[in-house]
Amino acid sequence: MSYYRTYSDYLKQTYGEKVYKLPIALPLTCPNRDGTCGRGGCTFCGEIGAGYENLPAEWTVTEQIERNIEHIAPKYKARKYIPYFQNFSNTYLAPEDFARYTEEAARHPAVVGIAVATRPDCIHPVYLDILADLRRRYGIDITVELGLQTVNPHSLVAVHRGHTVAEYIDAVLQIAPYGFSVCTHVIVNLPWDDMVDVIETAKILSALPTQQVKIHALYIVKNTALAAAFERGEVQLCTAAEYVERVVTFLEYLRPDIVLQRVVGRAPEEATLFANWGRGWWVLRDKIEAEFAARNSRQGSRCDYLGGKAVRRWTMKEDT
């Protein structure tokens, strides 16, 4: 039994077979690093961004696609792929560079879609028009992945995100008319968040045209501002059991049609001071599913707050 709508099932339903995402790294940066809206980046972000599985950014997009396929195809028997422009803020590139890189991926014969990771404050019609043109010319699907993490404004300041929830809402509303999928990244165990923040994050995502969500546990990456605070004892993380409770509650309040790309992430042990309480990601996933079973619950079971929940349900007798 599936307690939430998984990404693997969604891909099989959409394309009729296994489809795999291929991480792609580009030589770029982030406006929260170069001084445009901040320096040093988010407190949890390492020097390579989020791309632990990425090949060198100096390689061409085609080289990265081919090398990844060489590794994945024999093992998983996949024939269709979605290049995922993962590291830093991809729509912070010059538009002509963004167009060149994404078209190189789009024209690969095994590619059925493109996923582009970026910040909510880096969404602009210039980039959306480029992606719309690629979709028209190559018949591929487009997903824009937005790093939000939380709707708690104080937590966003604490991790030095450099944007607020307003920019996220604006980004989703800009993307919606194009018909692209929006995948929102969230961290449900930020030290400054409580269950109220977790639930409100699920509600805001559900009220907006969000199609996919990617949940991460907070990592403590070495040589980051967060790592320094962690080593000084200034950051306290919740327990694994609390993380499981937060994920399940988040999913209960999440709209049931939203696809979950993941419910827990992973990071290499050598790059972190803390990751997933020293457990394999699948261990936490299994505990999440066990908690759903114990509650006799599933994704969307508490999503009853949209469409005017407080409106009085008038009866015919009362109308007369």
PDB file of C-alpha atoms in Angstrom:
ATOM      1  CA  MET A   1       0.000   0.000   0.000  1.00  0.00           C
ATOM      2  CA  SER A   2       1.255   3.467  -0.887  1.00  0.00           C
ATOM      3  CA  TYR A   3       0.517   6.081   1.769  1.00  0.00           C
ATOM      4  CA  TYR A   4       1.554   8.980  -0.460  1.00  0.00           C
ATOM      5  CA  ARG A   5       1.846   9.657  -4.184  1.00  0.00           C
ATOM      6  CA  THR A   6       5.369   8.624  -5.125  1.00  0.00           C
ATOM      7  CA  TYR A   7       7.444  10.115  -7.904  1.00  0.00           C
ATOM      8  CA  SER A   8       8.360   6.714  -9.332  1.00  0.00           C
ATOM      9  CA  ASP A   9       4.696   5.800  -9.730  1.00  0.00           C
ATOM     10  CA  TYR A  10       3.961   9.184 -11.275  1.00  0.00           C
ATOM     11  CA  LEU A  11       6.737   8.743 -13.858  1.00  0.00           C
ATOM     12  CA  LYS A  12       5.538   5.254 -14.798  1.00  0.00           C
ATOM     13  CA  GLN A  13       1.962   6.496 -15.164  1.00  0.00           C
ATOM     14  CA  THR A  14       3.091   9.469 -17.267  1.00  0.00           C
ATOM     15  CA  TYR A  15       5.632   7.779 -19.560  1.00  0.00           C
ATOM     16  CA  GLY A  16       4.598   4.137 -19.401  1.00  0.00           C
ATOM     17  CA  GLU A  17       7.991   2.935 -18.163  1.00  0.00           C
ATOM     18  CA  LYS A  18      10.864   3.712 -15.826  1.00  0.00           C
ATOM     19  CA  VAL A  19      12.279   7.219 -16.143  1.00  0.00           C
ATOM     20  CA  TYR A  20      15.341   8.475 -14.274  1.00  0.00           C
ATOM     21  CA  LYS A  21      16.542  11.940 -13.384  1.00  0.00           C
ATOM     22  CA  LEU A  22      20.142  12.680 -14.299  1.00  0.00           C
ATOM     23  CA  PRO A  23      21.974  15.334 -12.231  1.00  0.00           C
ATOM     24  CA  ILE A  24      23.589  18.046 -14.356  1.00  0.00           C
ATOM     25  CA  ALA A  25      26.040  20.622 -12.994  1.00  0.00           C
ATOM     26  CA  LEU A  26      26.735  23.958 -14.664  1.00  0.00           C
ATOM     27  CA  PRO A  27      29.444  26.544 -13.975  1.00  0.00           C
ATOM     28  CA  LEU A  28      27.296  29.085 -12.139  1.00  0.00           C
ATOM     29  CA  THR A  29      26.649  30.676  -8.763  1.00  0.00           C
ATOM     30  CA  CYS A  30      23.783  32.117  -6.722  1.00  0.00           C
ATOM     31  CA  PRO A  31      22.633  35.701  -6.019  1.00  0.00           C
ATOM     32  CA  ASN A  32      22.865  34.857  -2.327  1.00  0.00           C
ATOM     33  CA  ARG A  33      26.602  34.298  -2.767  1.00  0.00           C
ATOM     34  CA  ASP A  34      27.829  37.019  -5.112  1.00  0.00           C
ATOM     35  CA  GLY A  35      26.347  39.999  -3.274  1.00  0.00           C
ATOM     36  CA  THR A  36      23.176  40.527  -5.300  1.00  0.00           C
ATOM     37  CA  CYS A  37      20.998  39.608  -2.322  1.00  0.00           C
ATOM     38  CA  GLY A  38      23.618  38.291   0.080  1.00  0.00           C
ATOM     39  CA  ARG A  39      27.061  36.768   0.499  1.00  0.00           C
ATOM     40  CA  GLY A  40      28.086  33.365   1.769  1.00  0.00           C
ATOM     41  CA  GLY A  41      24.882  31.639   0.683  1.00  0.00           C
ATOM     42  CA  CYS A  42      22.402  29.858   2.913  1.00  0.00           C
ATOM     43  CA  THR A  43      23.937  28.748   6.205  1.00  0.00           C
ATOM     44  CA  PHE A  44      23.374  25.067   5.303  1.00  0.00           C
ATOM     45  CA  CYS A  45      24.723  25.249   1.736  1.00  0.00           C
ATOM     46  CA  GLY A  46      28.171  23.834   0.958  1.00  0.00           C
ATOM     47  CA  GLU A  47      30.645  25.023  -1.631  1.00  0.00           C
ATOM     48  CA  ILE A  48      29.234  22.688  -4.286  1.00  0.00           C
ATOM     49  CA  GLY A  49      25.622  23.531  -3.525  1.00  0.00           C
ATOM     50  CA  ALA A  50      23.361  20.471  -3.411  1.00  0.00           C
ATOM     51  CA  GLY A  51      25.051  18.435  -6.124  1.00  0.00           C
ATOM     52  CA  TYR A  52      26.825  15.622  -4.287  1.00  0.00           C
ATOM     53  CA  GLU A  53      26.200  13.204  -7.150  1.00  0.00           C
ATOM     54  CA  ASN A  54      27.072  15.662  -9.892  1.00  0.00           C
ATOM     55  CA  LEU A  55      29.781  15.168 -12.469  1.00  0.00           C
ATOM     56  CA  PRO A  56      32.236  18.055 -13.036  1.00  0.00           C
ATOM     57  CA  ALA A  57      30.547  21.270 -14.133  1.00  0.00           C
ATOM     58  CA  GLU A  58      33.301  21.715 -16.720  1.00  0.00           C
ATOM     59  CA  TRP A  59      31.934  18.769 -18.702  1.00  0.00           C
ATOM     60  CA  THR A  60      29.418  19.499 -21.423  1.00  0.00           C
ATOM     61  CA  VAL A  61      25.772  18.760 -20.780  1.00  0.00           C
ATOM     62  CA  THR A  62      25.891  15.974 -23.369  1.00  0.00           C
ATOM     63  CA  GLU A  63      28.931  14.398 -21.719  1.00  0.00           C
ATOM     64  CA  GLN A  64      27.193  14.415 -18.342  1.00  0.00           C
ATOM     65  CA  ILE A  65      24.012  12.897 -19.790  1.00  0.00           C
ATOM     66  CA  GLU A  66      25.905  10.151 -21.609  1.00  0.00           C
ATOM     67  CA  ARG A  67      28.088   9.278 -18.620  1.00  0.00           C
ATOM     68  CA  ASN A  68      25.061   9.087 -16.318  1.00  0.00           C
ATOM     69  CA  ILE A  69      23.189   6.906 -18.813  1.00  0.00           C
ATOM     70  CA  GLU A  70      26.168   4.554 -19.026  1.00  0.00           C
ATOM     71  CA  HIS A  71      25.855   4.034 -15.286  1.00  0.00           C
ATOM     72  CA  ILE A  72      22.072   3.911 -14.942  1.00  0.00           C
ATOM     73  CA  ALA A  73      20.817   2.107 -18.064  1.00  0.00           C
ATOM     74  CA  PRO A  74      22.429  -1.303 -17.440  1.00  0.00           C
ATOM     75  CA  LYS A  75      21.437  -1.300 -13.755  1.00  0.00           C
ATOM     76  CA  TYR A  76      17.860  -0.053 -13.981  1.00  0.00           C
ATOM     77  CA  LYS A  77      16.951  -0.853 -17.608  1.00  0.00           C
ATOM     78  CA  ALA A  78      15.826   2.734 -18.152  1.00  0.00           C
ATOM     79  CA  ARG A  79      15.465   4.215 -21.624  1.00  0.00           C
ATOM     80  CA  LYS A  80      14.011   7.651 -20.850  1.00  0.00           C
ATOM     81  CA  TYR A  81      15.590  10.402 -18.771  1.00  0.00           C
ATOM     82  CA  ILE A  82      15.057  13.827 -17.231  1.00  0.00           C
ATOM     83  CA  PRO A  83      18.231  15.923 -16.974  1.00  0.00           C
ATOM     84  CA  TYR A  84      18.098  17.812 -13.686  1.00  0.00           C
ATOM     85  CA  PHE A  85      19.985  21.113 -13.610  1.00  0.00           C
ATOM     86  CA  GLN A  86      20.611  20.864  -9.905  1.00  0.00           C
ATOM     87  CA  ASN A  87      23.359  22.996  -8.439  1.00  0.00           C
ATOM     88  CA  PHE A  88      22.882  26.587  -7.252  1.00  0.00           C
ATOM     89  CA  SER A  89      20.437  28.894  -9.130  1.00  0.00           C
ATOM     90  CA  ASN A  90      20.192  27.913 -12.774  1.00  0.00           C
ATOM     91  CA  THR A  91      17.994  30.828 -13.842  1.00  0.00           C
ATOM     92  CA  TYR A  92      20.708  33.151 -12.543  1.00  0.00           C
ATOM     93  CA  LEU A  93      22.701  32.376 -15.684  1.00  0.00           C
ATOM     94  CA  ALA A  94      22.756  34.853 -18.560  1.00  0.00           C
ATOM     95  CA  PRO A  95      19.665  34.041 -20.648  1.00  0.00           C
ATOM     96  CA  GLU A  96      21.716  33.088 -23.705  1.00  0.00           C
ATOM     97  CA  ASP A  97      23.779  30.628 -21.627  1.00  0.00           C
ATOM     98  CA  PHE A  98      20.648  29.213 -20.007  1.00  0.00           C
ATOM     99  CA  ALA A  99      19.092  28.699 -23.447  1.00  0.00           C
ATOM    100  CA  ARG A 100      22.226  27.003 -24.790  1.00  0.00           C
ATOM    101  CA  TYR A 101      22.627  24.569 -21.898  1.00  0.00           C
ATOM    102  CA  THR A 102      18.966  23.585 -21.668  1.00  0.00           C
ATOM    103  CA  GLU A 103      18.631  23.102 -25.429  1.00  0.00           C
ATOM    104  CA  GLU A 104      21.657  20.808 -25.418  1.00  0.00           C
ATOM    105  CA  ALA A 105      19.769  18.616 -22.952  1.00  0.00           C
ATOM    106  CA  ALA A 106      16.415  18.901 -24.728  1.00  0.00           C
ATOM    107  CA  ARG A 107      17.705  17.640 -28.052  1.00  0.00           C
ATOM    108  CA  HIS A 108      19.121  14.408 -26.632  1.00  0.00           C
ATOM    109  CA  PRO A 109      16.997  11.557 -28.061  1.00  0.00           C
ATOM    110  CA  ALA A 110      16.484   9.823 -24.697  1.00  0.00           C
ATOM    111  CA  VAL A 111      15.285  12.971 -22.901  1.00  0.00           C
ATOM    112  CA  VAL A 112      11.565  13.312 -22.159  1.00  0.00           C
ATOM    113  CA  GLY A 113      11.746  16.266 -19.785  1.00  0.00           C
ATOM    114  CA  ILE A 114      13.960  18.832 -18.104  1.00  0.00           C
ATOM    115  CA  ALA A 115      14.019  19.848 -14.435  1.00  0.00           C
ATOM    116  CA  VAL A 116      15.544  23.200 -13.509  1.00  0.00           C
ATOM    117  CA  ALA A 117      16.409  24.043  -9.891  1.00  0.00           C
ATOM    118  CA  THR A 118      16.480  27.685  -8.855  1.00  0.00           C
ATOM    119  CA  ARG A 119      15.494  30.226  -6.211  1.00  0.00           C
ATOM    120  CA  PRO A 120      12.051  31.828  -5.989  1.00  0.00           C
ATOM    121  CA  ASP A 121      13.599  35.259  -6.534  1.00  0.00           C
ATOM    122  CA  CYS A 122      15.212  34.134  -9.804  1.00  0.00           C
ATOM    123  CA  ILE A 123      12.008  33.447 -11.732  1.00  0.00           C
ATOM    124  CA  HIS A 124      11.461  35.786 -14.682  1.00  0.00           C
ATOM    125  CA  PRO A 125       9.475  35.557 -17.951  1.00  0.00           C
ATOM    126  CA  VAL A 126      12.706  35.636 -19.981  1.00  0.00           C
ATOM    127  CA  TYR A 127      13.697  32.197 -18.626  1.00  0.00           C
ATOM    128  CA  LEU A 128      10.162  30.827 -18.639  1.00  0.00           C
ATOM    129  CA  ASP A 129       9.808  31.800 -22.306  1.00  0.00           C
ATOM    130  CA  ILE A 130      13.037  29.934 -23.114  1.00  0.00           C
ATOM    131  CA  LEU A 131      11.669  26.804 -21.439  1.00  0.00           C
ATOM    132  CA  ALA A 132       8.308  27.187 -23.187  1.00  0.00           C
ATOM    133  CA  ASP A 133      10.091  27.386 -26.531  1.00  0.00           C
ATOM    134  CA  LEU A 134      12.023  24.183 -25.752  1.00  0.00           C
ATOM    135  CA  ARG A 135       8.815  22.412 -24.848  1.00  0.00           C
ATOM    136  CA  ARG A 136       7.219  23.518 -28.102  1.00  0.00           C
ATOM    137  CA  ARG A 137      10.158  22.534 -30.318  1.00  0.00           C
ATOM    138  CA  TYR A 138      11.198  19.279 -28.633  1.00  0.00           C
ATOM    139  CA  GLY A 139       7.949  18.060 -27.064  1.00  0.00           C
ATOM    140  CA  ILE A 140       9.500  17.693 -23.594  1.00  0.00           C
ATOM    141  CA  ASP A 141       7.973  18.300 -20.178  1.00  0.00           C
ATOM    142  CA  ILE A 142       9.306  21.067 -17.935  1.00  0.00           C
ATOM    143  CA  THR A 143       9.623  21.071 -14.149  1.00  0.00           C
ATOM    144  CA  VAL A 144      10.852  24.089 -12.192  1.00  0.00           C
ATOM    145  CA  GLU A 145      12.180  23.171  -8.743  1.00  0.00           C
ATOM    146  CA  LEU A 146      12.013  25.968  -6.179  1.00  0.00           C
ATOM    147  CA  GLY A 147      13.902  26.000  -2.895  1.00  0.00           C
ATOM    148  CA  LEU A 148      11.524  27.309  -0.240  1.00  0.00           C
ATOM    149  CA  GLN A 149      12.392  25.164   2.831  1.00  0.00           C
ATOM    150  CA  THR A 150       9.753  26.683   5.151  1.00  0.00           C
ATOM    151  CA  VAL A 151       7.073  29.366   5.346  1.00  0.00           C
ATOM    152  CA  ASN A 152       8.357  30.533   8.735  1.00  0.00           C
ATOM    153  CA  PRO A 153       9.852  33.978   7.944  1.00  0.00           C
ATOM    154  CA  HIS A 154      12.065  33.904  11.042  1.00  0.00           C
ATOM    155  CA  SER A 155      13.577  30.583   9.984  1.00  0.00           C
ATOM    156  CA  LEU A 156      14.245  31.962   6.502  1.00  0.00           C
ATOM    157  CA  VAL A 157      16.188  34.805   8.111  1.00  0.00           C
ATOM    158  CA  ALA A 158      18.009  32.386  10.436  1.00  0.00           C
ATOM    159  CA  VAL A 159      19.294  30.292   7.511  1.00  0.00           C
ATOM    160  CA  HIS A 160      20.111  33.415   5.478  1.00  0.00           C
ATOM    161  CA  ARG A 161      17.889  32.482   2.549  1.00  0.00           C
ATOM    162  CA  GLY A 162      17.838  36.018   1.197  1.00  0.00           C
ATOM    163  CA  HIS A 163      14.172  35.820   0.176  1.00  0.00           C
ATOM    164  CA  THR A 164      10.806  35.548   1.893  1.00  0.00           C
ATOM    165  CA  VAL A 165       7.625  33.572   1.308  1.00  0.00           C
ATOM    166  CA  ALA A 166       6.311  36.400  -0.875  1.00  0.00           C
ATOM    167  CA  GLU A 167       8.928  35.708  -3.542  1.00  0.00           C
ATOM    168  CA  TYR A 168       7.984  32.033  -3.501  1.00  0.00           C
ATOM    169  CA  ILE A 169       4.290  32.812  -3.996  1.00  0.00           C
ATOM    170  CA  ASP A 170       5.187  35.228  -6.798  1.00  0.00           C
ATOM    171  CA  ALA A 171       7.378  32.591  -8.478  1.00  0.00           C
ATOM    172  CA  VAL A 172       4.658  29.917  -8.425  1.00  0.00           C
ATOM    173  CA  LEU A 173       2.089  32.370  -9.810  1.00  0.00           C
ATOM    174  CA  GLN A 174       4.494  33.391 -12.586  1.00  0.00           C
ATOM    175  CA  ILE A 175       5.141  29.772 -13.560  1.00  0.00           C
ATOM    176  CA  ALA A 176       1.499  28.605 -13.430  1.00  0.00           C
ATOM    177  CA  PRO A 177       0.296  30.157 -16.731  1.00  0.00           C
ATOM    178  CA  TYR A 178       3.062  28.297 -18.592  1.00  0.00           C
ATOM    179  CA  GLY A 179       1.727  24.929 -17.474  1.00  0.00           C
ATOM    180  CA  PHE A 180       5.073  23.727 -16.123  1.00  0.00           C
ATOM    181  CA  SER A 181       5.220  21.491 -13.060  1.00  0.00           C
ATOM    182  CA  VAL A 182       6.378  23.211  -9.884  1.00  0.00           C
ATOM    183  CA  CYS A 183       8.389  21.129  -7.417  1.00  0.00           C
ATOM    184  CA  THR A 184       8.924  22.793  -4.041  1.00  0.00           C
ATOM    185  CA  HIS A 185      11.782  21.802  -1.741  1.00  0.00           C
ATOM    186  CA  VAL A 186      11.084  21.869   1.999  1.00  0.00           C
ATOM    187  CA  ILE A 187      13.034  21.048   5.158  1.00  0.00           C
ATOM    188  CA  VAL A 188      10.611  20.008   7.896  1.00  0.00           C
ATOM    189  CA  ASN A 189      13.102  19.856  10.782  1.00  0.00           C
ATOM    190  CA  LEU A 190      14.648  23.310  10.803  1.00  0.00           C
ATOM    191  CA  PRO A 191      15.597  24.072  14.445  1.00  0.00           C
ATOM    192  CA  TRP A 192      13.461  27.222  14.541  1.00  0.00           C
ATOM    193  CA  ASP A 193      10.298  25.542  13.221  1.00  0.00           C
ATOM    194  CA  ASP A 194       7.632  23.720  15.184  1.00  0.00           C
ATOM    195  CA  MET A 195       4.668  21.642  14.052  1.00  0.00           C
ATOM    196  CA  VAL A 196       2.607  24.784  13.402  1.00  0.00           C
ATOM    197  CA  ASP A 197       5.177  25.839  10.794  1.00  0.00           C
ATOM    198  CA  VAL A 198       5.231  22.350   9.269  1.00  0.00           C
ATOM    199  CA  ILE A 199       1.457  22.333   8.867  1.00  0.00           C
ATOM    200  CA  GLU A 200       1.324  25.879   7.508  1.00  0.00           C
ATOM    201  CA  THR A 201       3.983  25.013   4.928  1.00  0.00           C
ATOM    202  CA  ALA A 202       1.857  22.101   3.712  1.00  0.00           C
ATOM    203  CA  LYS A 203      -1.218  24.332   3.582  1.00  0.00           C
ATOM    204  CA  ILE A 204       0.412  27.115   1.567  1.00  0.00           C
ATOM    205  CA  LEU A 205       1.866  24.653  -0.929  1.00  0.00           C
ATOM    206  CA  SER A 206      -1.539  23.016  -1.282  1.00  0.00           C
ATOM    207  CA  ALA A 207      -3.344  26.338  -1.804  1.00  0.00           C
ATOM    208  CA  LEU A 208      -0.973  27.214  -4.666  1.00  0.00           C
ATOM    209  CA  PRO A 209      -0.579  25.463  -8.051  1.00  0.00           C
ATOM    210  CA  THR A 210       2.184  23.192  -6.777  1.00  0.00           C
ATOM    211  CA  GLN A 211       2.414  19.765  -8.409  1.00  0.00           C
ATOM    212  CA  GLN A 212       5.412  18.167  -6.696  1.00  0.00           C
ATOM    213  CA  VAL A 213       7.255  18.368  -3.367  1.00  0.00           C
ATOM    214  CA  LYS A 214      10.696  17.231  -2.291  1.00  0.00           C
ATOM    215  CA  ILE A 215      11.219  16.821   1.468  1.00  0.00           C
ATOM    216  CA  HIS A 216      14.674  16.873   3.021  1.00  0.00           C
ATOM    217  CA  ALA A 217      15.941  16.430   6.543  1.00  0.00           C
ATOM    218  CA  LEU A 218      18.380  19.153   7.531  1.00  0.00           C
ATOM    219  CA  TYR A 219      22.002  18.174   6.981  1.00  0.00           C
ATOM    220  CA  ILE A 220      24.931  19.782   8.737  1.00  0.00           C
ATOM    221  CA  VAL A 221      27.425  20.147   5.899  1.00  0.00           C
ATOM    222  CA  LYS A 222      31.069  20.613   6.838  1.00  0.00           C
ATOM    223  CA  ASN A 223      32.655  24.051   6.440  1.00  0.00           C
ATOM    224  CA  THR A 224      29.358  25.938   6.470  1.00  0.00           C
ATOM    225  CA  ALA A 225      28.048  28.632   8.782  1.00  0.00           C
ATOM    226  CA  LEU A 226      25.509  26.132  10.105  1.00  0.00           C
ATOM    227  CA  ALA A 227      28.300  23.638  10.858  1.00  0.00           C
ATOM    228  CA  ALA A 228      30.149  26.252  12.900  1.00  0.00           C
ATOM    229  CA  ALA A 229      26.993  27.048  14.887  1.00  0.00           C
ATOM    230  CA  PHE A 230      26.338  23.325  15.360  1.00  0.00           C
ATOM    231  CA  GLU A 231      29.852  22.742  16.711  1.00  0.00           C
ATOM    232  CA  ARG A 232      29.386  25.652  19.139  1.00  0.00           C
ATOM    233  CA  GLY A 233      26.217  23.993  20.437  1.00  0.00           C
ATOM    234  CA  GLU A 234      23.981  26.782  19.119  1.00  0.00           C
ATOM    235  CA  VAL A 235      21.834  24.538  16.914  1.00  0.00           C
ATOM    236  CA  GLN A 236      19.672  21.774  18.362  1.00  0.00           C
ATOM    237  CA  LEU A 237      18.121  19.229  16.003  1.00  0.00           C
ATOM    238  CA  CYS A 238      14.987  17.215  16.629  1.00  0.00           C
ATOM    239  CA  THR A 239      15.103  13.446  17.032  1.00  0.00           C
ATOM    240  CA  ALA A 240      14.551  10.973  14.209  1.00  0.00           C
ATOM    241  CA  ALA A 241      11.169  10.105  15.736  1.00  0.00           C
ATOM    242  CA  GLU A 242      10.176  13.772  15.696  1.00  0.00           C
ATOM    243  CA  TYR A 243      11.266  14.036  12.068  1.00  0.00           C
ATOM    244  CA  VAL A 244       9.055  11.093  11.161  1.00  0.00           C
ATOM    245  CA  GLU A 245       6.125  12.701  12.980  1.00  0.00           C
ATOM    246  CA  ARG A 246       6.677  15.986  11.152  1.00  0.00           C
ATOM    247  CA  VAL A 247       6.852  14.331   7.728  1.00  0.00           C
ATOM    248  CA  VAL A 248       3.692  12.301   8.272  1.00  0.00           C
ATOM    249  CA  THR A 249       1.776  15.317   9.607  1.00  0.00           C
ATOM    250  CA  PHE A 250       3.012  17.460   6.708  1.00  0.00           C
ATOM    251  CA  LEU A 251       1.784  14.851   4.237  1.00  0.00           C
ATOM    252  CA  GLU A 252      -1.582  14.508   5.969  1.00  0.00           C
ATOM    253  CA  TYR A 253      -2.182  18.226   5.385  1.00  0.00           C
ATOM    254  CA  LEU A 254      -0.762  18.181   1.859  1.00  0.00           C
ATOM    255  CA  ARG A 255      -3.119  18.073  -1.120  1.00  0.00           C
ATOM    256  CA  PRO A 256      -3.500  14.390  -2.107  1.00  0.00           C
ATOM    257  CA  ASP A 257      -2.710  14.896  -5.814  1.00  0.00           C
ATOM    258  CA  ILE A 258       0.733  16.399  -5.158  1.00  0.00           C
ATOM    259  CA  VAL A 259       3.604  14.090  -6.116  1.00  0.00           C
ATOM    260  CA  LEU A 260       6.337  13.390  -3.553  1.00  0.00           C
ATOM    261  CA  GLN A 261       9.732  13.242  -5.205  1.00  0.00           C
ATOM    262  CA  ARG A 262      11.175  12.156  -1.863  1.00  0.00           C
ATOM    263  CA  VAL A 263      10.347  12.160   1.838  1.00  0.00           C
ATOM    264  CA  VAL A 264      13.954  12.114   3.033  1.00  0.00           C
ATOM    265  CA  GLY A 265      17.168  13.056   1.244  1.00  0.00           C
ATOM    266  CA  ARG A 266      20.692  11.770   1.463  1.00  0.00           C
ATOM    267  CA  ALA A 267      24.170  13.213   1.734  1.00  0.00           C
ATOM    268  CA  PRO A 268      27.605  11.565   1.857  1.00  0.00           C
ATOM    269  CA  GLU A 269      28.982  10.897   5.329  1.00  0.00           C
ATOM    270  CA  GLU A 270      32.352  12.415   4.463  1.00  0.00           C
ATOM    271  CA  ALA A 271      30.744  15.760   3.586  1.00  0.00           C
ATOM    272  CA  THR A 272      28.609  16.165   6.713  1.00  0.00           C
ATOM    273  CA  LEU A 273      28.765  16.482  10.476  1.00  0.00           C
ATOM    274  CA  PHE A 274      25.168  15.256  10.690  1.00  0.00           C
ATOM    275  CA  ALA A 275      22.907  13.509   8.182  1.00  0.00           C
ATOM    276  CA  ASN A 276      19.737  11.508   8.816  1.00  0.00           C
ATOM    277  CA  TRP A 277      20.704  10.608  12.394  1.00  0.00           C
ATOM    278  CA  GLY A 278      23.372   8.274  11.043  1.00  0.00           C
ATOM    279  CA  ARG A 279      20.773   6.067   9.352  1.00  0.00           C
ATOM    280  CA  GLY A 280      20.136   5.079   5.770  1.00  0.00           C
ATOM    281  CA  TRP A 281      17.478   7.158   4.044  1.00  0.00           C
ATOM    282  CA  TRP A 282      15.396   4.004   3.489  1.00  0.00           C
ATOM    283  CA  VAL A 283      15.275   3.382   7.257  1.00  0.00           C
ATOM    284  CA  LEU A 284      13.564   6.723   7.794  1.00  0.00           C
ATOM    285  CA  ARG A 285      11.292   6.109   4.818  1.00  0.00           C
ATOM    286  CA  ASP A 286      10.194   2.796   6.324  1.00  0.00           C
ATOM    287  CA  LYS A 287       9.524   4.474   9.679  1.00  0.00           C
ATOM    288  CA  ILE A 288       7.429   7.117   7.916  1.00  0.00           C
ATOM    289  CA  GLU A 289       5.334   4.415   6.268  1.00  0.00           C
ATOM    290  CA  ALA A 290       5.010   2.556   9.583  1.00  0.00           C
ATOM    291  CA  GLU A 291       3.733   5.745  11.223  1.00  0.00           C
ATOM    292  CA  PHE A 292       1.127   6.152   8.490  1.00  0.00           C
ATOM    293  CA  ALA A 293       0.022   2.576   9.114  1.00  0.00           C
ATOM    294  CA  ALA A 294      -0.149   3.150  12.877  1.00  0.00           C
ATOM    295  CA  ARG A 295      -2.330   6.217  12.337  1.00  0.00           C
ATOM    296  CA  ASN A 296      -4.444   4.493   9.676  1.00  0.00           C
ATOM    297  CA  SER A 297      -3.795   7.614   7.634  1.00  0.00           C
ATOM    298  CA  ARG A 298      -2.479   8.746   4.251  1.00  0.00           C
ATOM    299  CA  GLN A 299      -1.495  11.845   2.268  1.00  0.00           C
ATOM    300  CA  GLY A 300      -4.250  14.451   2.223  1.00  0.00           C
ATOM    301  CA  SER A 301      -6.288  12.902   5.030  1.00  0.00           C
ATOM    302  CA  ARG A 302      -6.405  16.289   6.797  1.00  0.00           C
ATOM    303  CA  CYS A 303      -6.529  18.469   3.691  1.00  0.00           C
ATOM    304  CA  ASP A 304      -9.969  19.856   4.493  1.00  0.00           C
ATOM    305  CA  TYR A 305      -9.145  23.549   4.698  1.00  0.00           C
ATOM    306  CA  LEU A 306      -9.443  24.670   1.043  1.00  0.00           C
ATOM    307  CA  GLY A 307     -12.501  25.997  -0.772  1.00  0.00           C
ATOM    308  CA  GLY A 308     -14.116  27.873   2.093  1.00  0.00           C
ATOM    309  CA  LYS A 309     -14.021  25.435   5.000  1.00  0.00           C
ATOM    310  CA  ALA A 310     -15.828  27.797   7.361  1.00  0.00           C
ATOM    311  CA  VAL A 311     -18.736  28.565   5.021  1.00  0.00           C
ATOM    312  CA  ARG A 312     -21.994  27.449   6.605  1.00  0.00           C
ATOM    313  CA  ARG A 313     -23.499  24.400   4.932  1.00  0.00           C
ATOM    314  CA  TRP A 314     -27.018  25.745   4.388  1.00  0.00           C
ATOM    315  CA  THR A 315     -29.853  23.269   4.108  1.00  0.00           C
ATOM    316  CA  MET A 316     -32.916  23.649   1.949  1.00  0.00           C
ATOM    317  CA  LYS A 317     -35.015  24.153   5.085  1.00  0.00           C
ATOM    318  CA  GLU A 318     -32.814  27.015   6.269  1.00  0.00           C
ATOM    319  CA  ASP A 319     -32.918  28.595   2.791  1.00  0.00           C
ATOM    320  CA  THR A 320     -36.703  28.734   3.006  1.00  0.00           C
TER     321      THR A 320
END
